[in-house]
Amino acid sequence: MSAHIIDGKKIAELVRAEWKVRAEKLTQLGTKPGLAVIIVGDNAASGIYVRNKVKACNEVGIYSEVHSFTENAQQNEVLNCIQALNENPHIHGILVQLPLPPHFENNRVITSIAIEKDVDGFHLYNVGALVTGNTVFSPCTPYGVMVMLEKNHIPIEGQHAVVVGRSNIVGKPMALMLLEQGATVTICTSKTSNLPHFTKNADILVVATGKPRLITAEMVKPGAVVIDVGINRLSDGKLCGDVDYDSVKEIAGYITPVPGGVGPMTITMLLCNTILAAERAQAGIKNGKSS
Ligand code: GUN
């Protein structure tokens, strides 16, 4: 039997409609949520992501501004910009689009963002908060995956979740969030020896490796939930995920397509985190404490 297809676009629309109401309520109270995006250099993919983020902000009633720096910009210029945004009461979320040019120190830049405005959840404090189950902001892509599971009433507690990929943006926070919800979690990489042994034992399989069609039908347990975070452009210009969709959908119980699966959820969760940051600011909450 063919898998149930998890429609990320549809879930993203539902979630955005829910949060748009919250943004409107805040705006009526005098706090219009605001997001600042910093982009350094001319990475084409980053440029597209940033434009999509700005467009999505407009659609749900979030004010947004983009601060663009050239590839040769000095780190201090960016740090000064972040400092000003930290102090700007109209800005509730700050996002530095990654990757940064090689002469930048990622952690130096990210840890200069105020903790309560770090809507990506990449600040080392927020990473530690996630590890210890005191989440301030859930990183957007794994957060989107969790919402997709929830909206499809997929149980997590007691299930064996296998995450393939160990990036700071997806794999590691994904594993932690599944663990927090009571899953038994195995983390693999695309280089894990005997990868099929692990993936075949997964009730929930999340793949984020950037390797086109790494996961084939023989690697999947019948009825498993398969979440494909990959988005790869093939030489013919077509997009594909890290999962061989056509074969795996005949085996899995649930599957996400590419495009139209996890992708639309990532930006949606960024909007949610920005509105959440604005709600906290409105309520006078800073670093989890009322002021
Ligand atoms: N580059 C690729 N994905 C992301 C993301 O989720 N956040 C940021 N800031 N940069 C990225």
Short mmCIF file of C-alpha atoms and ligand atoms in Angstrom, two decimals:
data_model
loop_
_atom_site.label_atom_id
_atom_site.label_comp_id
_atom_site.label_asym_id
_atom_site.label_seq_id
_atom_site.Cartn_x
_atom_site.Cartn_y
_atom_site.Cartn_z
CA MET A 1 0.00 0.00 0.00
CA SER A 2 1.18 3.50 -0.77
CA ALA A 3 2.19 5.80 2.12
CA HIS A 4 0.10 8.68 3.42
CA ILE A 5 1.71 11.81 1.99
CA ILE A 6 2.35 14.53 4.55
CA ASP A 7 1.48 17.80 2.83
CA GLY A 8 3.87 20.40 4.26
CA LYS A 9 2.34 23.22 2.25
CA LYS A 10 -1.11 22.57 3.70
CA ILE A 11 0.15 22.26 7.29
CA ALA A 12 2.25 25.41 6.84
CA GLU A 13 -0.85 27.32 5.68
CA LEU A 14 -2.85 26.14 8.71
CA VAL A 15 -0.07 27.06 11.14
CA ARG A 16 0.46 30.48 9.50
CA ALA A 17 -3.28 31.24 9.75
CA GLU A 18 -3.21 30.40 13.50
CA TRP A 19 -0.18 32.60 14.15
CA LYS A 20 -1.39 35.47 11.95
CA VAL A 21 -4.22 35.93 14.47
CA ARG A 22 -1.65 36.15 17.29
CA ALA A 23 0.39 38.71 15.31
CA GLU A 24 -2.73 40.82 14.72
CA LYS A 25 -3.61 40.72 18.41
CA LEU A 26 -0.11 41.87 19.34
CA THR A 27 -0.21 44.66 16.77
CA GLN A 28 -3.51 45.88 18.25
CA LEU A 29 -1.78 45.96 21.64
CA GLY A 30 0.93 48.20 20.13
CA THR A 31 3.62 45.57 19.49
CA LYS A 32 3.91 44.72 15.80
CA PRO A 33 6.29 41.73 15.61
CA GLY A 34 9.57 42.64 13.87
CA LEU A 35 12.28 40.47 12.29
CA ALA A 36 15.73 41.61 11.11
CA VAL A 37 17.63 39.41 8.69
CA ILE A 38 21.36 39.83 8.13
CA ILE A 39 22.93 38.50 4.97
CA VAL A 40 26.63 38.63 4.15
CA GLY A 41 27.96 37.96 0.65
CA ASP A 42 26.17 36.91 -2.51
CA ASN A 43 25.38 33.22 -2.02
CA ALA A 44 22.50 32.73 -4.50
CA ALA A 45 20.60 30.19 -2.37
CA SER A 46 20.86 32.45 0.70
CA GLY A 47 19.50 35.36 -1.35
CA ILE A 48 16.43 33.30 -2.33
CA TYR A 49 15.86 32.13 1.27
CA VAL A 50 16.03 35.69 2.57
CA ARG A 51 13.57 36.99 -0.06
CA ASN A 52 11.18 34.16 0.83
CA LYS A 53 11.47 35.00 4.53
CA VAL A 54 10.63 38.67 3.91
CA LYS A 55 7.64 37.73 1.73
CA ALA A 56 6.33 35.32 4.38
CA CYS A 57 6.70 38.00 7.08
CA ASN A 58 4.54 40.40 5.06
CA GLU A 59 1.86 37.75 4.64
CA VAL A 60 1.38 37.18 8.38
CA GLY A 61 1.79 40.81 9.48
CA ILE A 62 5.40 40.80 10.69
CA TYR A 63 7.54 43.88 10.02
CA SER A 64 10.85 42.86 8.47
CA GLU A 65 14.10 44.50 7.45
CA VAL A 66 17.14 43.11 5.67
CA HIS A 67 20.72 44.21 6.39
CA SER A 68 22.98 43.21 3.50
CA PHE A 69 26.79 43.20 3.68
CA THR A 70 29.26 42.50 0.92
CA GLU A 71 31.42 39.36 0.92
CA ASN A 72 34.43 41.48 2.05
CA ALA A 73 32.65 43.06 5.01
CA GLN A 74 34.48 42.99 8.32
CA GLN A 75 33.05 40.95 11.17
CA ASN A 76 32.97 44.06 13.37
CA GLU A 77 30.56 45.82 10.99
CA VAL A 78 28.14 42.91 11.38
CA LEU A 79 28.64 42.80 15.17
CA ASN A 80 27.84 46.53 15.38
CA CYS A 81 24.70 46.01 13.33
CA ILE A 82 23.58 43.16 15.64
CA GLN A 83 24.29 45.33 18.70
CA ALA A 84 22.00 48.08 17.34
CA LEU A 85 19.28 45.50 16.54
CA ASN A 86 19.58 44.03 20.05
CA GLU A 87 18.72 47.47 21.41
CA ASN A 88 15.96 48.24 18.89
CA PRO A 89 12.55 47.73 20.56
CA HIS A 90 10.79 47.29 17.18
CA ILE A 91 12.88 44.21 16.40
CA HIS A 92 11.97 41.01 18.26
CA GLY A 93 13.84 38.48 16.15
CA ILE A 94 17.34 38.60 14.61
CA LEU A 95 18.54 36.04 12.10
CA VAL A 96 21.97 35.82 10.52
CA GLN A 97 21.66 33.85 7.29
CA LEU A 98 24.24 31.05 7.12
CA PRO A 99 26.73 30.29 5.73
CA LEU A 100 28.89 33.32 6.55
CA PRO A 101 32.08 33.99 4.51
CA PRO A 102 35.11 31.98 5.71
CA HIS A 103 36.76 34.94 7.50
CA PHE A 104 33.81 35.14 9.93
CA GLU A 105 33.66 33.26 13.25
CA ASN A 106 30.13 31.82 13.28
CA ASN A 107 29.84 31.48 17.04
CA ARG A 108 31.22 34.95 17.70
CA VAL A 109 28.53 36.42 15.45
CA ILE A 110 25.65 34.23 16.62
CA THR A 111 26.41 34.66 20.32
CA SER A 112 26.30 38.44 19.88
CA ILE A 113 22.54 38.14 19.23
CA ALA A 114 20.44 38.79 22.35
CA ILE A 115 19.20 35.40 23.63
CA GLU A 116 15.58 36.54 23.61
CA LYS A 117 15.85 37.63 19.94
CA ASP A 118 17.66 34.50 18.67
CA VAL A 119 14.69 33.14 16.67
CA ASP A 120 16.89 30.54 14.93
CA GLY A 121 17.80 29.06 18.33
CA PHE A 122 21.48 28.88 17.31
CA HIS A 123 23.00 30.93 20.19
CA LEU A 124 25.11 28.63 22.38
CA TYR A 125 22.91 29.52 25.39
CA ASN A 126 19.82 28.47 23.46
CA VAL A 127 21.53 25.27 22.30
CA GLY A 128 22.28 24.48 25.97
CA ALA A 129 18.69 25.34 26.89
CA LEU A 130 17.45 22.86 24.26
CA VAL A 131 19.83 20.13 25.49
CA THR A 132 18.58 20.51 29.07
CA GLY A 133 14.88 20.59 28.15
CA ASN A 134 14.48 24.33 28.84
CA THR A 135 13.92 25.37 25.24
CA VAL A 136 13.81 29.11 24.54
CA PHE A 137 13.45 28.84 20.74
CA SER A 138 13.22 25.56 18.82
CA PRO A 139 15.42 25.61 15.69
CA CYS A 140 13.03 26.11 12.78
CA THR A 141 13.54 23.03 10.58
CA PRO A 142 13.31 20.37 13.33
CA TYR A 143 10.50 22.38 14.94
CA GLY A 144 8.65 22.16 11.61
CA VAL A 145 9.17 18.39 11.54
CA MET A 146 7.76 18.06 15.07
CA VAL A 147 4.68 20.05 14.07
CA MET A 148 4.19 17.82 11.00
CA LEU A 149 4.29 14.73 13.23
CA GLU A 150 1.88 16.32 15.73
CA LYS A 151 -0.63 17.45 13.09
CA ASN A 152 -0.68 13.87 11.75
CA HIS A 153 -1.15 12.43 15.28
CA ILE A 154 2.01 10.36 14.89
CA PRO A 155 3.10 8.99 18.29
CA ILE A 156 6.69 9.70 19.34
CA GLU A 157 6.98 8.39 22.89
CA GLY A 158 8.54 4.94 22.98
CA GLN A 159 9.19 4.93 19.22
CA HIS A 160 12.61 4.35 17.70
CA ALA A 161 13.59 7.50 15.81
CA VAL A 162 16.62 7.41 13.55
CA VAL A 163 18.09 10.72 12.42
CA VAL A 164 20.52 10.55 9.51
CA GLY A 165 22.63 13.74 9.57
CA ARG A 166 24.43 15.54 12.37
CA SER A 167 24.34 19.22 11.41
CA ASN A 168 23.87 21.91 14.05
CA ILE A 169 20.91 23.29 12.08
CA VAL A 170 18.94 20.05 11.62
CA GLY A 171 20.35 16.68 12.73
CA LYS A 172 21.50 17.45 16.28
CA PRO A 173 18.51 19.59 17.37
CA MET A 174 16.15 17.11 15.65
CA ALA A 175 17.54 14.25 17.72
CA LEU A 176 17.23 16.28 20.92
CA MET A 177 13.64 17.29 20.23
CA LEU A 178 12.60 13.70 19.50
CA LEU A 179 14.42 12.56 22.65
CA GLU A 180 12.60 15.22 24.69
CA GLN A 181 9.29 13.78 23.45
CA GLY A 182 10.25 10.32 24.68
CA ALA A 183 11.61 8.67 21.52
CA THR A 184 14.55 6.28 21.61
CA VAL A 185 16.96 8.08 19.28
CA THR A 186 19.79 6.85 17.08
CA ILE A 187 21.91 9.40 15.23
CA CYS A 188 23.62 8.26 12.04
CA THR A 189 25.47 10.02 9.25
CA SER A 190 25.65 9.29 5.54
CA LYS A 191 28.97 7.53 6.33
CA THR A 192 27.65 5.22 9.09
CA SER A 193 28.81 1.69 8.34
CA ASN A 194 25.87 -0.56 7.63
CA LEU A 195 23.45 2.40 7.52
CA PRO A 196 20.56 0.15 6.34
CA HIS A 197 20.81 -1.85 9.59
CA PHE A 198 19.89 1.33 11.51
CA THR A 199 17.39 2.84 9.09
CA LYS A 200 15.50 -0.46 8.76
CA ASN A 201 14.89 -0.39 12.50
CA ALA A 202 13.39 3.11 12.51
CA ASP A 203 9.73 3.74 13.33
CA ILE A 204 10.44 7.39 12.51
CA LEU A 205 13.24 8.10 10.02
CA VAL A 206 14.41 11.69 9.53
CA VAL A 207 16.99 12.24 6.80
CA ALA A 208 19.07 15.42 6.46
CA THR A 209 22.33 14.64 4.69
CA GLY A 210 22.29 16.53 1.39
CA LYS A 211 22.90 13.24 -0.46
CA PRO A 212 20.32 12.80 -3.24
CA ARG A 213 18.17 9.65 -2.86
CA LEU A 214 20.47 8.13 -0.20
CA ILE A 215 17.57 6.22 1.37
CA THR A 216 16.04 3.52 -0.82
CA ALA A 217 13.07 1.22 -0.23
CA GLU A 218 15.22 -1.69 1.06
CA MET A 219 16.46 0.61 3.86
CA VAL A 220 13.01 1.36 5.26
CA LYS A 221 10.83 -0.64 7.66
CA PRO A 222 7.34 -1.25 6.26
CA GLY A 223 4.91 1.31 7.71
CA ALA A 224 7.64 3.68 8.97
CA VAL A 225 7.27 7.46 9.06
CA VAL A 226 9.83 8.92 6.64
CA ILE A 227 10.68 12.61 6.85
CA ASP A 228 12.93 13.97 4.10
CA VAL A 229 14.69 17.22 5.01
CA GLY A 230 17.01 17.11 1.98
CA ILE A 231 16.60 19.37 -1.00
CA ASN A 232 19.05 18.71 -3.81
CA ARG A 233 19.22 20.10 -7.32
CA LEU A 234 20.04 17.44 -9.92
CA SER A 235 22.02 18.06 -13.11
CA ASP A 236 18.74 18.18 -15.10
CA GLY A 237 17.59 21.09 -12.89
CA LYS A 238 14.98 19.02 -11.02
CA LEU A 239 14.75 18.98 -7.21
CA CYS A 240 14.94 15.79 -5.19
CA GLY A 241 15.29 14.86 -1.55
CA ASP A 242 17.63 12.54 0.35
CA VAL A 243 14.98 9.81 0.06
CA ASP A 244 14.18 7.91 -3.11
CA TYR A 245 10.56 9.04 -2.95
CA ASP A 246 9.08 6.84 -5.70
CA SER A 247 10.27 3.55 -4.21
CA VAL A 248 10.05 4.47 -0.51
CA LYS A 249 6.45 5.69 -0.75
CA GLU A 250 5.43 2.10 -1.58
CA ILE A 251 6.90 0.86 1.73
CA ALA A 252 6.50 3.70 4.25
CA GLY A 253 3.36 4.47 6.27
CA TYR A 254 3.91 8.23 5.99
CA ILE A 255 6.27 10.20 3.79
CA THR A 256 7.07 13.86 3.05
CA PRO A 257 7.55 14.90 -0.59
CA VAL A 258 10.29 17.18 -1.93
CA PRO A 259 9.39 19.91 -2.70
CA GLY A 260 6.25 20.55 -0.65
CA GLY A 261 7.22 18.66 2.51
CA VAL A 262 9.53 20.02 5.19
CA GLY A 263 10.58 23.09 3.14
CA PRO A 264 7.42 25.18 3.64
CA MET A 265 7.49 24.41 7.38
CA THR A 266 10.94 25.92 8.06
CA ILE A 267 9.99 29.51 7.22
CA THR A 268 6.64 29.04 8.95
CA MET A 269 8.35 28.14 12.22
CA LEU A 270 10.60 31.19 11.89
CA LEU A 271 7.45 33.33 11.72
CA CYS A 272 6.09 31.53 14.82
CA ASN A 273 9.33 32.10 16.75
CA THR A 274 9.32 35.80 15.82
CA ILE A 275 5.73 36.21 16.99
CA LEU A 276 6.57 34.27 20.17
CA ALA A 277 9.54 36.60 20.80
CA ALA A 278 7.24 39.62 20.33
CA GLU A 279 4.63 38.13 22.70
CA ARG A 280 7.33 37.68 25.33
CA ALA A 281 8.58 41.23 24.80
CA GLN A 282 5.01 42.52 25.10
CA ALA A 283 4.59 40.59 28.35
CA GLY A 284 7.92 41.96 29.64
CA ILE A 285 9.63 38.57 29.69
CA LYS A 286 13.42 38.53 29.15
CA ASN A 287 15.56 35.35 29.34
CA GLY A 288 12.58 33.52 30.79
CA LYS A 289 12.15 36.10 33.58
CA SER A 290 9.54 38.87 33.97
CA SER A 291 10.95 42.38 34.24
N1 GUN B 1 21.01 28.51 6.27
C1 GUN B 1 20.38 27.35 5.97
N2 GUN B 1 19.37 27.11 6.83
C2 GUN B 1 19.36 28.13 7.71
C3 GUN B 1 18.56 28.44 8.83
O1 GUN B 1 17.63 27.71 9.23
N3 GUN B 1 18.86 29.59 9.48
C4 GUN B 1 19.89 30.40 9.08
N4 GUN B 1 20.12 31.50 9.79
N5 GUN B 1 20.66 30.13 8.04
C5 GUN B 1 20.40 29.01 7.36
#
